[in-house]
Amino acid sequence: DQRDASRRLAEAADSIRDNKLKEKIRYSKGLIRSRAPETAQAFEDEIGSDIGDLQEKLQAAEQAVGQAAGDSMAEALDRTRDLMRGLESLEHRIAREGEQAAGEPTEGEGQQGQPGQQGGQQPGSQSAQGATDGQPGVGDTVGDPFGGGGWGNRTPGSYFEPGEIRQWQREFQERLGDAQDIRRMLQQEGFSAEELNEIIQRMQEFDDTRVYQSIEVLAGLQTMILEELKRFEYRLRREVDAESEELFLAASDDVPPGFRDLIEEYYRALSREN
């Protein structure tokens, strides 16, 4: 977690002070020019060992920072992306089955004007041909307002049978539960999730059977929720990235000022001597 990352960064900073690495590098610049090569080489090896130890500590701190990115905020981001994928998959399935329901005639439907004609007669029109005197033909069903076939077992005005609607409602309830879990995680982190609150409110509308009476209304609601969820995911992603960046910046503050320049100067001195 973040405490572990901070601890490891502190260890790296302590190693710089405890090994007197800064002082050794400064001293070595004169040693390289004035002492015997063997003495300079031994001192150079000692500095190299100290730098290697520092690199190991910094790598451990970097790994700890990576683990800190797996906290609740990052997990909430991953679950938000899973929620988006789940809703997109559900949207495609509903659209596909809605198209099939709109385009397939129900049992007993025939050609226009015949018993069970496709599309049926509009309210107030004449009976289909082939009806017994004084009795309506089979084709006297309410027409699909969107141009599809007769309703069969479907409720007039709905593209889906009651069992299909219950299935969609169950699946939307699962996605709603996922969104509510994400909201709880973010609340524990003190993250404002007003956009997610609005998304959850919209998702609750899927529990109303009237939503399924118009494929246009259903599709529009799904599109609206997905667009809002994408914007929320973008803001959450920026927040997670900013947290990681702040942790790295805090790490840089633990390193003595000018230390990087000092190491570079040390290696330049070695290069000139060689």
PDB file of C-alpha atoms in Angstrom, residues 109-207:
ATOM      1  CA  GLU A 109     -49.869 -15.107 -39.856  1.00  0.00           C
ATOM      2  CA  GLY A 110     -50.184 -15.221 -43.622  1.00  0.00           C
ATOM      3  CA  GLN A 111     -50.108 -12.773 -46.524  1.00  0.00           C
ATOM      4  CA  GLN A 112     -51.796  -9.393 -46.401  1.00  0.00           C
ATOM      5  CA  GLY A 113     -55.565  -9.709 -46.571  1.00  0.00           C
ATOM      6  CA  GLN A 114     -55.494 -13.394 -45.663  1.00  0.00           C
ATOM      7  CA  PRO A 115     -56.299 -14.892 -42.258  1.00  0.00           C
ATOM      8  CA  GLY A 116     -53.406 -14.058 -39.895  1.00  0.00           C
ATOM      9  CA  GLN A 117     -52.000 -11.438 -42.268  1.00  0.00           C
ATOM     10  CA  GLN A 118     -48.596 -10.013 -41.363  1.00  0.00           C
ATOM     11  CA  GLY A 119     -49.016  -6.747 -39.577  1.00  0.00           C
ATOM     12  CA  GLY A 120     -52.735  -7.406 -39.034  1.00  0.00           C
ATOM     13  CA  GLN A 121     -55.424  -4.797 -39.692  1.00  0.00           C
ATOM     14  CA  GLN A 122     -55.189  -1.392 -38.131  1.00  0.00           C
ATOM     15  CA  PRO A 123     -57.945  -0.553 -35.650  1.00  0.00           C
ATOM     16  CA  GLY A 124     -61.121   0.328 -37.527  1.00  0.00           C
ATOM     17  CA  SER A 125     -60.176  -1.448 -40.781  1.00  0.00           C
ATOM     18  CA  GLN A 126     -62.150  -4.220 -42.445  1.00  0.00           C
ATOM     19  CA  SER A 127     -61.868  -7.883 -41.486  1.00  0.00           C
ATOM     20  CA  ALA A 128     -59.345 -10.081 -43.257  1.00  0.00           C
ATOM     21  CA  GLN A 129     -60.615 -12.197 -46.134  1.00  0.00           C
ATOM     22  CA  GLY A 130     -61.701 -15.736 -45.385  1.00  0.00           C
ATOM     23  CA  ALA A 131     -63.616 -14.849 -42.204  1.00  0.00           C
ATOM     24  CA  THR A 132     -66.954 -16.468 -41.517  1.00  0.00           C
ATOM     25  CA  ASP A 133     -69.964 -14.179 -42.061  1.00  0.00           C
ATOM     26  CA  GLY A 134     -70.204 -11.745 -39.184  1.00  0.00           C
ATOM     27  CA  GLN A 135     -66.976 -12.979 -37.541  1.00  0.00           C
ATOM     28  CA  PRO A 136     -63.634 -11.195 -37.681  1.00  0.00           C
ATOM     29  CA  GLY A 137     -60.803 -12.883 -39.564  1.00  0.00           C
ATOM     30  CA  VAL A 138     -57.663 -14.057 -37.819  1.00  0.00           C
ATOM     31  CA  GLY A 139     -55.863 -11.101 -39.350  1.00  0.00           C
ATOM     32  CA  ASP A 140     -57.927  -8.660 -37.263  1.00  0.00           C
ATOM     33  CA  THR A 141     -55.098  -8.090 -34.740  1.00  0.00           C
ATOM     34  CA  VAL A 142     -53.745  -4.759 -33.616  1.00  0.00           C
ATOM     35  CA  GLY A 143     -50.980  -3.660 -35.973  1.00  0.00           C
ATOM     36  CA  ASP A 144     -47.414  -3.130 -34.777  1.00  0.00           C
ATOM     37  CA  PRO A 145     -46.974   0.638 -34.457  1.00  0.00           C
ATOM     38  CA  PHE A 146     -43.381   0.251 -35.651  1.00  0.00           C
ATOM     39  CA  GLY A 147     -44.266  -1.820 -38.719  1.00  0.00           C
ATOM     40  CA  GLY A 148     -43.612  -5.319 -37.398  1.00  0.00           C
ATOM     41  CA  GLY A 149     -45.814  -8.395 -37.397  1.00  0.00           C
ATOM     42  CA  GLY A 150     -48.685  -9.314 -35.096  1.00  0.00           C
ATOM     43  CA  TRP A 151     -47.987  -9.445 -31.365  1.00  0.00           C
ATOM     44  CA  GLY A 152     -48.666 -13.143 -30.733  1.00  0.00           C
ATOM     45  CA  ASN A 153     -47.931 -13.643 -27.011  1.00  0.00           C
ATOM     46  CA  ARG A 154     -46.517 -10.131 -26.698  1.00  0.00           C
ATOM     47  CA  THR A 155     -48.422  -7.313 -25.078  1.00  0.00           C
ATOM     48  CA  PRO A 156     -49.580  -4.718 -27.638  1.00  0.00           C
ATOM     49  CA  GLY A 157     -46.943  -1.987 -27.795  1.00  0.00           C
ATOM     50  CA  SER A 158     -44.111  -4.247 -26.572  1.00  0.00           C
ATOM     51  CA  TYR A 159     -41.322  -5.885 -28.553  1.00  0.00           C
ATOM     52  CA  PHE A 160     -40.687  -8.477 -25.871  1.00  0.00           C
ATOM     53  CA  GLU A 161     -42.697 -11.202 -24.223  1.00  0.00           C
ATOM     54  CA  PRO A 162     -43.205 -10.937 -20.442  1.00  0.00           C
ATOM     55  CA  GLY A 163     -40.585 -13.611 -19.805  1.00  0.00           C
ATOM     56  CA  GLU A 164     -38.047 -11.730 -21.906  1.00  0.00           C
ATOM     57  CA  ILE A 165     -38.748  -8.507 -20.041  1.00  0.00           C
ATOM     58  CA  ARG A 166     -38.196 -10.232 -16.700  1.00  0.00           C
ATOM     59  CA  GLN A 167     -34.881 -11.580 -17.978  1.00  0.00           C
ATOM     60  CA  TRP A 168     -33.715  -8.112 -19.049  1.00  0.00           C
ATOM     61  CA  GLN A 169     -34.821  -6.680 -15.714  1.00  0.00           C
ATOM     62  CA  ARG A 170     -32.794  -9.288 -13.806  1.00  0.00           C
ATOM     63  CA  GLU A 171     -29.687  -8.539 -15.830  1.00  0.00           C
ATOM     64  CA  PHE A 172     -30.075  -4.794 -15.401  1.00  0.00           C
ATOM     65  CA  GLN A 173     -30.521  -5.357 -11.662  1.00  0.00           C
ATOM     66  CA  GLU A 174     -27.159  -7.152 -11.591  1.00  0.00           C
ATOM     67  CA  ARG A 175     -25.492  -4.244 -13.374  1.00  0.00           C
ATOM     68  CA  LEU A 176     -27.214  -1.845 -10.994  1.00  0.00           C
ATOM     69  CA  GLY A 177     -25.767  -3.776  -8.054  1.00  0.00           C
ATOM     70  CA  ASP A 178     -22.298  -3.456  -9.615  1.00  0.00           C
ATOM     71  CA  ALA A 179     -22.720   0.313  -9.924  1.00  0.00           C
ATOM     72  CA  GLN A 180     -23.845   0.588  -6.306  1.00  0.00           C
ATOM     73  CA  ASP A 181     -20.804  -1.415  -5.161  1.00  0.00           C
ATOM     74  CA  ILE A 182     -18.535   0.988  -7.056  1.00  0.00           C
ATOM     75  CA  ARG A 183     -20.252   3.937  -5.402  1.00  0.00           C
ATOM     76  CA  ARG A 184     -19.659   2.451  -1.936  1.00  0.00           C
ATOM     77  CA  MET A 185     -15.975   1.902  -2.699  1.00  0.00           C
ATOM     78  CA  LEU A 186     -15.566   5.495  -3.839  1.00  0.00           C
ATOM     79  CA  GLN A 187     -17.442   6.866  -0.847  1.00  0.00           C
ATOM     80  CA  GLN A 188     -14.994   5.058   1.438  1.00  0.00           C
ATOM     81  CA  GLU A 189     -12.177   6.849  -0.393  1.00  0.00           C
ATOM     82  CA  GLY A 190     -13.917  10.224  -0.062  1.00  0.00           C
ATOM     83  CA  PHE A 191     -14.314  10.539  -3.829  1.00  0.00           C
ATOM     84  CA  SER A 192     -17.249  12.601  -5.096  1.00  0.00           C
ATOM     85  CA  ALA A 193     -19.429  10.421  -7.317  1.00  0.00           C
ATOM     86  CA  GLU A 194     -22.340  12.675  -8.237  1.00  0.00           C
ATOM     87  CA  GLU A 195     -22.224  11.496 -11.851  1.00  0.00           C
ATOM     88  CA  LEU A 196     -22.434   7.897 -10.687  1.00  0.00           C
ATOM     89  CA  ASN A 197     -25.445   8.746  -8.521  1.00  0.00           C
ATOM     90  CA  GLU A 198     -27.242  10.042 -11.615  1.00  0.00           C
ATOM     91  CA  ILE A 199     -26.270   6.939 -13.583  1.00  0.00           C
ATOM     92  CA  ILE A 200     -27.659   4.712 -10.830  1.00  0.00           C
ATOM     93  CA  GLN A 201     -30.929   6.646 -10.833  1.00  0.00           C
ATOM     94  CA  ARG A 202     -31.254   6.170 -14.583  1.00  0.00           C
ATOM     95  CA  MET A 203     -30.448   2.470 -14.326  1.00  0.00           C
ATOM     96  CA  GLN A 204     -33.319   2.034 -11.874  1.00  0.00           C
ATOM     97  CA  GLU A 205     -35.696   2.949 -14.712  1.00  0.00           C
ATOM     98  CA  PHE A 206     -35.019  -0.437 -16.311  1.00  0.00           C
ATOM     99  CA  ASP A 207     -37.191  -1.988 -13.605  1.00  0.00           C
TER     100      ASP A 207
END
